[in-house]
Amino acid sequence: MMTLTRSPEVIEAQKNGTPVVALESTIITHGMPYPQNLEVARQVEADIRAAGATPATIAVINGTLHAGLTDEQLEDLAQAKNVAKVSRADMAVIMAQGGMGATTVAATMIAARLADIDVFATGGIGGVHKGAEQSFDISADLMELAATPVTVVAAGAKAILDIPKTLEVLETNGVPVIAYGQDSFPAFWSATSDLTAPLRMDTPAEIARAALMRAAMGLPGGQLIANPIPSSDEIAAAELAPVIAQATKEAEDQGVSGKGVTPFLLQRIFELTEGRSLVANIALVRNNARLAAQIATEMSNLRDKT
């Protein structure tokens, strides 16, 4: 009954044993306007191909779950209106209704598992929102990381979140949080934070081995690879802190809650930084895509040796 369609490029890659990297689609439908969203989506896919892997942008189109989009489908999605932002709770409903859905981190992980894709590149994961002790506003991304065996490459958690609490929830749920090439946990637009990452790895091969070891041990869930934004593209945490505080206060004053919080904050931070946050966001997504392709390649190589 559930329909999963792989793009011709993904079918060919999996038949030939070429590494594949999943990509979410909310950045296309909810992250930036057309035509910039299409340009960025094409660029990220090109980065993955240049690194020797095949991109698989995930989306729900007319009720069908797609792992990999043709360029025509990518263009249609970039211009589509009223696309649902789907996560674990509503993904099946949107599909059953024959709807259009852009996938969050959680939904993309689910789709990647169904499509036999081991590695997924995104911008930043969701997490524990500030004030969650009253609102209980915690992203489904964290529970998905604990349940679904996909390696997720992100620039840490979005800096608008309560990152210490986010790390606590990940630890409680047994999710390996691995900083790439540094001890500090990256903070999305900023390469470093004042938090030490629970784990550190310095090569894609190490990360690939850790994923395969978890599978061999029968451990559930995936692993989060916290990949710092290149220093040339970052916005320093000290500069961002008052901007995030102002945007957060405005959200509270206006009664923004639930799924509306993240897009509101990201839009206000974009405005308050005069667009610099979006430039940094694009840079970190591309950086994550390149690392994800390297990890997927190493996983493929390790499997070939066994």
PDB file of C-alpha atoms in Angstrom:
ATOM      1  CA  MET A   1       0.000   0.000   0.000  1.00  0.00           C
ATOM      2  CA  MET A   2       2.820   2.419   0.867  1.00  0.00           C
ATOM      3  CA  THR A   3       4.400   3.695  -2.342  1.00  0.00           C
ATOM      4  CA  LEU A   4       8.126   4.484  -2.438  1.00  0.00           C
ATOM      5  CA  THR A   5       9.635   5.602  -5.725  1.00  0.00           C
ATOM      6  CA  ARG A   6      13.364   5.904  -6.307  1.00  0.00           C
ATOM      7  CA  SER A   7      14.622   8.251  -9.001  1.00  0.00           C
ATOM      8  CA  PRO A   8      16.354   6.657 -12.026  1.00  0.00           C
ATOM      9  CA  GLU A   9      19.667   8.047 -10.731  1.00  0.00           C
ATOM     10  CA  VAL A  10      19.199   6.446  -7.295  1.00  0.00           C
ATOM     11  CA  ILE A  11      18.087   3.123  -8.820  1.00  0.00           C
ATOM     12  CA  GLU A  12      21.229   3.048 -10.958  1.00  0.00           C
ATOM     13  CA  ALA A  13      23.476   4.000  -8.041  1.00  0.00           C
ATOM     14  CA  GLN A  14      22.097   1.312  -5.748  1.00  0.00           C
ATOM     15  CA  LYS A  15      22.319  -1.296  -8.515  1.00  0.00           C
ATOM     16  CA  ASN A  16      25.990  -0.423  -9.043  1.00  0.00           C
ATOM     17  CA  GLY A  17      26.850  -0.078  -5.349  1.00  0.00           C
ATOM     18  CA  THR A  18      27.513   3.671  -5.639  1.00  0.00           C
ATOM     19  CA  PRO A  19      27.098   5.546  -2.320  1.00  0.00           C
ATOM     20  CA  VAL A  20      23.876   7.536  -1.914  1.00  0.00           C
ATOM     21  CA  VAL A  21      23.191  10.539   0.362  1.00  0.00           C
ATOM     22  CA  ALA A  22      19.666  11.555   1.393  1.00  0.00           C
ATOM     23  CA  LEU A  23      18.656  15.233   1.495  1.00  0.00           C
ATOM     24  CA  GLU A  24      15.628  16.815   3.163  1.00  0.00           C
ATOM     25  CA  SER A  25      13.204  19.023   1.262  1.00  0.00           C
ATOM     26  CA  THR A  26      11.922  21.549   3.833  1.00  0.00           C
ATOM     27  CA  ILE A  27      14.893  23.767   3.036  1.00  0.00           C
ATOM     28  CA  ILE A  28      13.468  23.961  -0.510  1.00  0.00           C
ATOM     29  CA  THR A  29       9.821  24.600   0.347  1.00  0.00           C
ATOM     30  CA  HIS A  30      10.105  26.440   3.659  1.00  0.00           C
ATOM     31  CA  GLY A  31      13.689  27.693   3.807  1.00  0.00           C
ATOM     32  CA  MET A  32      14.039  30.282   1.049  1.00  0.00           C
ATOM     33  CA  PRO A  33      12.135  31.826  -1.869  1.00  0.00           C
ATOM     34  CA  TYR A  34      12.082  30.699  -5.497  1.00  0.00           C
ATOM     35  CA  PRO A  35      14.341  30.674  -7.513  1.00  0.00           C
ATOM     36  CA  GLN A  36      17.065  30.775  -4.848  1.00  0.00           C
ATOM     37  CA  ASN A  37      15.724  27.580  -3.277  1.00  0.00           C
ATOM     38  CA  LEU A  38      16.057  25.716  -6.593  1.00  0.00           C
ATOM     39  CA  GLU A  39      19.575  27.060  -7.182  1.00  0.00           C
ATOM     40  CA  VAL A  40      20.693  25.934  -3.720  1.00  0.00           C
ATOM     41  CA  ALA A  41      19.041  22.510  -4.060  1.00  0.00           C
ATOM     42  CA  ARG A  42      20.823  21.938  -7.370  1.00  0.00           C
ATOM     43  CA  GLN A  43      24.130  23.145  -5.912  1.00  0.00           C
ATOM     44  CA  VAL A  44      23.921  20.784  -2.918  1.00  0.00           C
ATOM     45  CA  GLU A  45      23.122  17.867  -5.212  1.00  0.00           C
ATOM     46  CA  ALA A  46      26.065  18.862  -7.422  1.00  0.00           C
ATOM     47  CA  ASP A  47      28.366  18.941  -4.364  1.00  0.00           C
ATOM     48  CA  ILE A  48      27.401  15.351  -3.553  1.00  0.00           C
ATOM     49  CA  ARG A  49      27.973  14.194  -7.137  1.00  0.00           C
ATOM     50  CA  ALA A  50      31.355  15.959  -7.226  1.00  0.00           C
ATOM     51  CA  ALA A  51      32.339  14.013  -4.094  1.00  0.00           C
ATOM     52  CA  GLY A  52      31.557  10.709  -5.819  1.00  0.00           C
ATOM     53  CA  ALA A  53      28.095   9.960  -4.392  1.00  0.00           C
ATOM     54  CA  THR A  54      24.514  10.193  -5.634  1.00  0.00           C
ATOM     55  CA  PRO A  55      22.018  12.657  -4.080  1.00  0.00           C
ATOM     56  CA  ALA A  56      18.528  11.525  -3.075  1.00  0.00           C
ATOM     57  CA  THR A  57      16.333  14.490  -2.228  1.00  0.00           C
ATOM     58  CA  ILE A  58      13.334  13.191  -0.270  1.00  0.00           C
ATOM     59  CA  ALA A  59       9.773  14.484  -0.702  1.00  0.00           C
ATOM     60  CA  VAL A  60       6.137  13.381  -0.804  1.00  0.00           C
ATOM     61  CA  ILE A  61       4.567  14.141  -4.191  1.00  0.00           C
ATOM     62  CA  ASN A  62       0.874  13.381  -4.733  1.00  0.00           C
ATOM     63  CA  GLY A  63       0.957  10.856  -1.912  1.00  0.00           C
ATOM     64  CA  THR A  64       4.035   9.017  -3.151  1.00  0.00           C
ATOM     65  CA  LEU A  65       7.260   9.046  -1.141  1.00  0.00           C
ATOM     66  CA  HIS A  66      10.182   9.863  -3.411  1.00  0.00           C
ATOM     67  CA  ALA A  67      13.807   8.978  -2.724  1.00  0.00           C
ATOM     68  CA  GLY A  68      15.556  11.114  -5.279  1.00  0.00           C
ATOM     69  CA  LEU A  69      13.930  13.677  -7.561  1.00  0.00           C
ATOM     70  CA  THR A  70      14.419  14.359 -11.244  1.00  0.00           C
ATOM     71  CA  ASP A  71      15.423  17.926 -12.076  1.00  0.00           C
ATOM     72  CA  GLU A  72      11.882  18.582 -13.318  1.00  0.00           C
ATOM     73  CA  GLN A  73      10.413  17.339 -10.016  1.00  0.00           C
ATOM     74  CA  LEU A  74      12.919  19.463  -8.100  1.00  0.00           C
ATOM     75  CA  GLU A  75      11.836  22.541 -10.045  1.00  0.00           C
ATOM     76  CA  ASP A  76       8.141  21.764  -9.498  1.00  0.00           C
ATOM     77  CA  LEU A  77       8.702  21.326  -5.752  1.00  0.00           C
ATOM     78  CA  ALA A  78      10.628  24.615  -5.557  1.00  0.00           C
ATOM     79  CA  GLN A  79       7.608  26.456  -6.998  1.00  0.00           C
ATOM     80  CA  ALA A  80       4.843  24.483  -5.248  1.00  0.00           C
ATOM     81  CA  LYS A  81       2.453  26.227  -2.867  1.00  0.00           C
ATOM     82  CA  ASN A  82       0.819  24.900   0.313  1.00  0.00           C
ATOM     83  CA  VAL A  83       3.308  22.064   0.760  1.00  0.00           C
ATOM     84  CA  ALA A  84       2.959  20.384   4.165  1.00  0.00           C
ATOM     85  CA  LYS A  85       6.021  20.220   6.409  1.00  0.00           C
ATOM     86  CA  VAL A  86       5.931  16.545   7.395  1.00  0.00           C
ATOM     87  CA  SER A  87       7.420  14.713  10.352  1.00  0.00           C
ATOM     88  CA  ARG A  88       6.817  11.282  11.890  1.00  0.00           C
ATOM     89  CA  ALA A  89       3.378  12.213  13.274  1.00  0.00           C
ATOM     90  CA  ASP A  90       1.782  13.404  10.025  1.00  0.00           C
ATOM     91  CA  MET A  91       3.845  11.810   7.242  1.00  0.00           C
ATOM     92  CA  ALA A  92       1.535   8.803   6.719  1.00  0.00           C
ATOM     93  CA  VAL A  93      -1.583  11.011   6.842  1.00  0.00           C
ATOM     94  CA  ILE A  94      -0.295  13.343   4.121  1.00  0.00           C
ATOM     95  CA  MET A  95       0.616  10.335   1.973  1.00  0.00           C
ATOM     96  CA  ALA A  96      -2.777   8.673   2.522  1.00  0.00           C
ATOM     97  CA  GLN A  97      -4.491  11.899   1.464  1.00  0.00           C
ATOM     98  CA  GLY A  98      -2.432  12.072  -1.725  1.00  0.00           C
ATOM     99  CA  GLY A  99      -0.815  15.309  -0.590  1.00  0.00           C
ATOM    100  CA  MET A 100       2.440  17.150  -1.110  1.00  0.00           C
ATOM    101  CA  GLY A 101       4.948  17.078   1.720  1.00  0.00           C
ATOM    102  CA  ALA A 102       8.427  18.413   2.365  1.00  0.00           C
ATOM    103  CA  THR A 103      10.372  16.246   4.782  1.00  0.00           C
ATOM    104  CA  THR A 104      11.896  17.375   8.061  1.00  0.00           C
ATOM    105  CA  VAL A 105      14.928  15.633   9.579  1.00  0.00           C
ATOM    106  CA  ALA A 106      12.732  12.971  11.206  1.00  0.00           C
ATOM    107  CA  ALA A 107      10.716  12.255   8.059  1.00  0.00           C
ATOM    108  CA  THR A 108      13.828  12.183   5.881  1.00  0.00           C
ATOM    109  CA  MET A 109      15.410   9.626   8.210  1.00  0.00           C
ATOM    110  CA  ILE A 110      12.314   7.427   7.937  1.00  0.00           C
ATOM    111  CA  ALA A 111      12.376   7.675   4.142  1.00  0.00           C
ATOM    112  CA  ALA A 112      16.117   7.002   3.984  1.00  0.00           C
ATOM    113  CA  ARG A 113      15.688   3.808   6.002  1.00  0.00           C
ATOM    114  CA  LEU A 114      12.849   2.641   3.743  1.00  0.00           C
ATOM    115  CA  ALA A 115      15.005   3.364   0.672  1.00  0.00           C
ATOM    116  CA  ASP A 116      18.122   1.627   2.102  1.00  0.00           C
ATOM    117  CA  ILE A 117      20.106   4.865   2.331  1.00  0.00           C
ATOM    118  CA  ASP A 118      22.520   5.037   5.268  1.00  0.00           C
ATOM    119  CA  VAL A 119      23.647   8.683   5.288  1.00  0.00           C
ATOM    120  CA  PHE A 120      21.680  11.931   5.324  1.00  0.00           C
ATOM    121  CA  ALA A 121      22.937  15.529   5.111  1.00  0.00           C
ATOM    122  CA  THR A 122      20.963  18.441   6.528  1.00  0.00           C
ATOM    123  CA  GLY A 123      21.574  21.920   7.938  1.00  0.00           C
ATOM    124  CA  GLY A 124      20.866  21.518  11.635  1.00  0.00           C
ATOM    125  CA  ILE A 125      18.664  19.168  13.605  1.00  0.00           C
ATOM    126  CA  GLY A 126      15.709  20.257  15.709  1.00  0.00           C
ATOM    127  CA  GLY A 127      15.923  19.847  19.457  1.00  0.00           C
ATOM    128  CA  VAL A 128      14.712  21.118  22.804  1.00  0.00           C
ATOM    129  CA  HIS A 129      13.218  24.597  22.536  1.00  0.00           C
ATOM    130  CA  LYS A 130      13.960  27.215  25.146  1.00  0.00           C
ATOM    131  CA  GLY A 131      11.297  27.091  27.845  1.00  0.00           C
ATOM    132  CA  ALA A 132      10.571  23.428  27.108  1.00  0.00           C
ATOM    133  CA  GLU A 133      10.218  22.767  30.854  1.00  0.00           C
ATOM    134  CA  GLN A 134       6.876  24.606  30.534  1.00  0.00           C
ATOM    135  CA  SER A 135       5.941  24.021  26.878  1.00  0.00           C
ATOM    136  CA  PHE A 136       7.318  20.470  26.418  1.00  0.00           C
ATOM    137  CA  ASP A 137       8.347  21.656  22.923  1.00  0.00           C
ATOM    138  CA  ILE A 138      10.888  19.047  21.856  1.00  0.00           C
ATOM    139  CA  SER A 139      11.548  18.181  18.216  1.00  0.00           C
ATOM    140  CA  ALA A 140      10.660  14.720  16.928  1.00  0.00           C
ATOM    141  CA  ASP A 141      14.140  14.714  15.333  1.00  0.00           C
ATOM    142  CA  LEU A 142      15.665  13.640  18.657  1.00  0.00           C
ATOM    143  CA  MET A 143      13.410  10.601  19.055  1.00  0.00           C
ATOM    144  CA  GLU A 144      14.020   9.667  15.419  1.00  0.00           C
ATOM    145  CA  LEU A 145      17.773   9.701  15.946  1.00  0.00           C
ATOM    146  CA  ALA A 146      17.228   7.279  18.822  1.00  0.00           C
ATOM    147  CA  ALA A 147      15.086   4.937  16.710  1.00  0.00           C
ATOM    148  CA  THR A 148      16.161   4.998  13.063  1.00  0.00           C
ATOM    149  CA  PRO A 149      19.574   3.715  11.879  1.00  0.00           C
ATOM    150  CA  VAL A 150      20.730   6.597   9.696  1.00  0.00           C
ATOM    151  CA  THR A 151      23.919   8.660  10.054  1.00  0.00           C
ATOM    152  CA  VAL A 152      22.876  12.336  10.078  1.00  0.00           C
ATOM    153  CA  VAL A 153      25.433  15.005   9.192  1.00  0.00           C
ATOM    154  CA  ALA A 154      24.440  18.439  10.530  1.00  0.00           C
ATOM    155  CA  ALA A 155      26.131  21.613  11.766  1.00  0.00           C
ATOM    156  CA  GLY A 156      24.976  20.743  15.279  1.00  0.00           C
ATOM    157  CA  ALA A 157      21.518  21.750  16.507  1.00  0.00           C
ATOM    158  CA  LYS A 158      19.922  25.002  15.394  1.00  0.00           C
ATOM    159  CA  ALA A 159      21.350  27.806  17.542  1.00  0.00           C
ATOM    160  CA  ILE A 160      17.873  29.073  18.448  1.00  0.00           C
ATOM    161  CA  LEU A 161      17.382  25.974  20.639  1.00  0.00           C
ATOM    162  CA  ASP A 162      18.373  25.085  24.182  1.00  0.00           C
ATOM    163  CA  ILE A 163      21.488  23.211  23.120  1.00  0.00           C
ATOM    164  CA  PRO A 164      22.548  21.891  26.575  1.00  0.00           C
ATOM    165  CA  LYS A 165      19.091  20.325  27.046  1.00  0.00           C
ATOM    166  CA  THR A 166      19.188  19.005  23.486  1.00  0.00           C
ATOM    167  CA  LEU A 167      22.455  17.215  24.213  1.00  0.00           C
ATOM    168  CA  GLU A 168      21.006  15.806  27.444  1.00  0.00           C
ATOM    169  CA  VAL A 169      17.998  14.332  25.614  1.00  0.00           C
ATOM    170  CA  LEU A 170      20.251  12.811  22.958  1.00  0.00           C
ATOM    171  CA  GLU A 171      22.443  11.238  25.646  1.00  0.00           C
ATOM    172  CA  THR A 172      19.431   9.865  27.542  1.00  0.00           C
ATOM    173  CA  ASN A 173      18.213   8.235  24.335  1.00  0.00           C
ATOM    174  CA  GLY A 174      21.577   6.678  23.533  1.00  0.00           C
ATOM    175  CA  VAL A 175      22.367   8.737  20.434  1.00  0.00           C
ATOM    176  CA  PRO A 176      26.103   9.093  19.651  1.00  0.00           C
ATOM    177  CA  VAL A 177      26.872  12.794  19.162  1.00  0.00           C
ATOM    178  CA  ILE A 178      30.184  13.011  17.316  1.00  0.00           C
ATOM    179  CA  ALA A 179      31.925  16.307  16.610  1.00  0.00           C
ATOM    180  CA  TYR A 180      33.933  16.182  13.405  1.00  0.00           C
ATOM    181  CA  GLY A 181      37.529  17.308  13.778  1.00  0.00           C
ATOM    182  CA  GLN A 182      37.111  19.315  17.002  1.00  0.00           C
ATOM    183  CA  ASP A 183      36.164  18.942  20.667  1.00  0.00           C
ATOM    184  CA  SER A 184      33.608  21.762  20.754  1.00  0.00           C
ATOM    185  CA  PHE A 185      29.996  21.080  19.798  1.00  0.00           C
ATOM    186  CA  PRO A 186      29.263  23.342  16.809  1.00  0.00           C
ATOM    187  CA  ALA A 187      26.352  25.774  17.068  1.00  0.00           C
ATOM    188  CA  PHE A 188      24.929  25.903  13.535  1.00  0.00           C
ATOM    189  CA  TRP A 189      25.892  29.376  12.238  1.00  0.00           C
ATOM    190  CA  SER A 190      28.925  29.346  14.577  1.00  0.00           C
ATOM    191  CA  ALA A 191      31.731  26.807  14.268  1.00  0.00           C
ATOM    192  CA  THR A 192      32.151  26.413  18.021  1.00  0.00           C
ATOM    193  CA  SER A 193      30.237  26.783  21.266  1.00  0.00           C
ATOM    194  CA  ASP A 194      31.166  26.658  24.941  1.00  0.00           C
ATOM    195  CA  LEU A 195      29.899  23.063  25.055  1.00  0.00           C
ATOM    196  CA  THR A 196      32.180  20.064  24.674  1.00  0.00           C
ATOM    197  CA  ALA A 197      30.873  17.424  22.299  1.00  0.00           C
ATOM    198  CA  PRO A 198      30.348  13.993  23.889  1.00  0.00           C
ATOM    199  CA  LEU A 199      32.475  12.296  21.203  1.00  0.00           C
ATOM    200  CA  ARG A 200      34.979  13.280  18.551  1.00  0.00           C
ATOM    201  CA  MET A 201      36.089  11.676  15.287  1.00  0.00           C
ATOM    202  CA  ASP A 202      38.509  13.074  12.750  1.00  0.00           C
ATOM    203  CA  THR A 203      37.949  11.062   9.567  1.00  0.00           C
ATOM    204  CA  PRO A 204      34.985   9.882   7.479  1.00  0.00           C
ATOM    205  CA  ALA A 205      36.364   6.332   7.710  1.00  0.00           C
ATOM    206  CA  GLU A 206      36.112   6.365  11.522  1.00  0.00           C
ATOM    207  CA  ILE A 207      32.533   7.599  11.341  1.00  0.00           C
ATOM    208  CA  ALA A 208      31.619   4.906   8.802  1.00  0.00           C
ATOM    209  CA  ARG A 209      33.132   2.195  11.000  1.00  0.00           C
ATOM    210  CA  ALA A 210      31.151   3.446  14.009  1.00  0.00           C
ATOM    211  CA  ALA A 211      27.878   3.225  12.065  1.00  0.00           C
ATOM    212  CA  LEU A 212      28.597  -0.301  10.871  1.00  0.00           C
ATOM    213  CA  MET A 213      29.665  -1.320  14.390  1.00  0.00           C
ATOM    214  CA  ARG A 214      26.328  -0.117  15.809  1.00  0.00           C
ATOM    215  CA  ALA A 215      24.500  -2.185  13.194  1.00  0.00           C
ATOM    216  CA  ALA A 216      26.617  -5.263  13.943  1.00  0.00           C
ATOM    217  CA  MET A 217      25.824  -4.900  17.668  1.00  0.00           C
ATOM    218  CA  GLY A 218      22.095  -4.614  16.966  1.00  0.00           C
ATOM    219  CA  LEU A 219      21.874  -1.184  18.587  1.00  0.00           C
ATOM    220  CA  PRO A 220      18.851   0.846  17.463  1.00  0.00           C
ATOM    221  CA  GLY A 221      19.023   4.379  16.200  1.00  0.00           C
ATOM    222  CA  GLY A 222      21.444   6.451  14.215  1.00  0.00           C
ATOM    223  CA  GLN A 223      24.310   8.769  14.970  1.00  0.00           C
ATOM    224  CA  LEU A 224      24.605  12.546  14.786  1.00  0.00           C
ATOM    225  CA  ILE A 225      27.739  13.926  13.148  1.00  0.00           C
ATOM    226  CA  ALA A 226      28.204  17.542  14.241  1.00  0.00           C
ATOM    227  CA  ASN A 227      30.173  19.134  11.413  1.00  0.00           C
ATOM    228  CA  PRO A 228      31.319  22.714  12.091  1.00  0.00           C
ATOM    229  CA  ILE A 229      30.581  25.392   9.527  1.00  0.00           C
ATOM    230  CA  PRO A 230      33.834  26.548   7.830  1.00  0.00           C
ATOM    231  CA  SER A 231      35.298  29.426   9.850  1.00  0.00           C
ATOM    232  CA  SER A 232      35.295  31.657   6.766  1.00  0.00           C
ATOM    233  CA  ASP A 233      31.494  31.375   6.588  1.00  0.00           C
ATOM    234  CA  GLU A 234      30.507  31.496  10.265  1.00  0.00           C
ATOM    235  CA  ILE A 235      28.819  34.193  12.314  1.00  0.00           C
ATOM    236  CA  ALA A 236      30.472  34.352  15.739  1.00  0.00           C
ATOM    237  CA  ALA A 237      28.350  33.082  18.625  1.00  0.00           C
ATOM    238  CA  ALA A 238      28.933  36.307  20.596  1.00  0.00           C
ATOM    239  CA  GLU A 239      27.504  38.342  17.721  1.00  0.00           C
ATOM    240  CA  LEU A 240      24.506  36.055  17.310  1.00  0.00           C
ATOM    241  CA  ALA A 241      23.516  35.770  20.971  1.00  0.00           C
ATOM    242  CA  PRO A 242      21.721  39.163  21.268  1.00  0.00           C
ATOM    243  CA  VAL A 243      20.070  38.652  17.858  1.00  0.00           C
ATOM    244  CA  ILE A 244      18.668  35.272  18.908  1.00  0.00           C
ATOM    245  CA  ALA A 245      17.541  36.728  22.241  1.00  0.00           C
ATOM    246  CA  GLN A 246      15.668  39.546  20.496  1.00  0.00           C
ATOM    247  CA  ALA A 247      13.977  37.194  18.010  1.00  0.00           C
ATOM    248  CA  THR A 248      12.998  34.804  20.819  1.00  0.00           C
ATOM    249  CA  LYS A 249      11.452  37.620  22.869  1.00  0.00           C
ATOM    250  CA  GLU A 250       9.474  38.801  19.851  1.00  0.00           C
ATOM    251  CA  ALA A 251       8.125  35.264  19.323  1.00  0.00           C
ATOM    252  CA  GLU A 252       7.030  35.088  22.958  1.00  0.00           C
ATOM    253  CA  ASP A 253       5.439  38.541  22.829  1.00  0.00           C
ATOM    254  CA  GLN A 254       3.493  37.587  19.698  1.00  0.00           C
ATOM    255  CA  GLY A 255       2.384  34.210  21.083  1.00  0.00           C
ATOM    256  CA  VAL A 256       4.132  32.145  18.424  1.00  0.00           C
ATOM    257  CA  SER A 257       4.195  28.458  19.411  1.00  0.00           C
ATOM    258  CA  GLY A 258       4.560  24.881  18.155  1.00  0.00           C
ATOM    259  CA  LYS A 259       5.623  24.392  14.544  1.00  0.00           C
ATOM    260  CA  GLY A 260       5.501  28.139  14.008  1.00  0.00           C
ATOM    261  CA  VAL A 261       8.414  28.925  16.338  1.00  0.00           C
ATOM    262  CA  THR A 262      11.347  27.791  14.202  1.00  0.00           C
ATOM    263  CA  PRO A 263      10.312  29.504  10.931  1.00  0.00           C
ATOM    264  CA  PHE A 264       9.471  32.712  12.829  1.00  0.00           C
ATOM    265  CA  LEU A 265      12.861  32.792  14.559  1.00  0.00           C
ATOM    266  CA  LEU A 266      14.819  31.941  11.412  1.00  0.00           C
ATOM    267  CA  GLN A 267      13.038  34.696   9.466  1.00  0.00           C
ATOM    268  CA  ARG A 268      13.648  37.312  12.169  1.00  0.00           C
ATOM    269  CA  ILE A 269      17.314  36.324  12.487  1.00  0.00           C
ATOM    270  CA  PHE A 270      17.619  36.612   8.693  1.00  0.00           C
ATOM    271  CA  GLU A 271      16.201  40.138   8.908  1.00  0.00           C
ATOM    272  CA  LEU A 272      18.270  41.175  11.919  1.00  0.00           C
ATOM    273  CA  THR A 273      21.531  39.899  10.352  1.00  0.00           C
ATOM    274  CA  GLU A 274      20.642  41.515   6.997  1.00  0.00           C
ATOM    275  CA  GLY A 275      20.681  38.177   5.240  1.00  0.00           C
ATOM    276  CA  ARG A 276      23.994  36.889   6.611  1.00  0.00           C
ATOM    277  CA  SER A 277      22.319  34.009   8.443  1.00  0.00           C
ATOM    278  CA  LEU A 278      20.979  32.605   5.158  1.00  0.00           C
ATOM    279  CA  VAL A 279      24.382  32.899   3.465  1.00  0.00           C
ATOM    280  CA  ALA A 280      25.902  30.973   6.383  1.00  0.00           C
ATOM    281  CA  ASN A 281      23.069  28.431   6.257  1.00  0.00           C
ATOM    282  CA  ILE A 282      23.749  27.676   2.590  1.00  0.00           C
ATOM    283  CA  ALA A 283      27.489  27.322   3.270  1.00  0.00           C
ATOM    284  CA  LEU A 284      26.983  24.875   6.129  1.00  0.00           C
ATOM    285  CA  VAL A 285      24.477  22.732   4.196  1.00  0.00           C
ATOM    286  CA  ARG A 286      26.952  22.404   1.322  1.00  0.00           C
ATOM    287  CA  ASN A 287      29.740  21.590   3.768  1.00  0.00           C
ATOM    288  CA  ASN A 288      27.600  18.885   5.371  1.00  0.00           C
ATOM    289  CA  ALA A 289      26.692  17.413   1.982  1.00  0.00           C
ATOM    290  CA  ARG A 290      30.359  17.033   1.070  1.00  0.00           C
ATOM    291  CA  LEU A 291      31.192  15.287   4.347  1.00  0.00           C
ATOM    292  CA  ALA A 292      28.123  13.038   4.066  1.00  0.00           C
ATOM    293  CA  ALA A 293      29.268  11.928   0.611  1.00  0.00           C
ATOM    294  CA  GLN A 294      32.686  11.020   2.017  1.00  0.00           C
ATOM    295  CA  ILE A 295      31.118   9.026   4.874  1.00  0.00           C
ATOM    296  CA  ALA A 296      28.768   7.200   2.485  1.00  0.00           C
ATOM    297  CA  THR A 297      31.730   6.346   0.265  1.00  0.00           C
ATOM    298  CA  GLU A 298      33.673   4.935   3.213  1.00  0.00           C
ATOM    299  CA  MET A 299      30.668   2.828   4.286  1.00  0.00           C
ATOM    300  CA  SER A 300      30.419   1.444   0.769  1.00  0.00           C
ATOM    301  CA  ASN A 301      34.138   0.625   0.737  1.00  0.00           C
ATOM    302  CA  LEU A 302      33.990  -1.105   4.109  1.00  0.00           C
ATOM    303  CA  ARG A 303      31.030  -3.233   3.012  1.00  0.00           C
ATOM    304  CA  ASP A 304      32.920  -4.247  -0.131  1.00  0.00           C
ATOM    305  CA  LYS A 305      35.755  -5.578   2.050  1.00  0.00           C
ATOM    306  CA  THR A 306      33.491  -7.797   4.179  1.00  0.00           C
TER     307      THR A 306
END
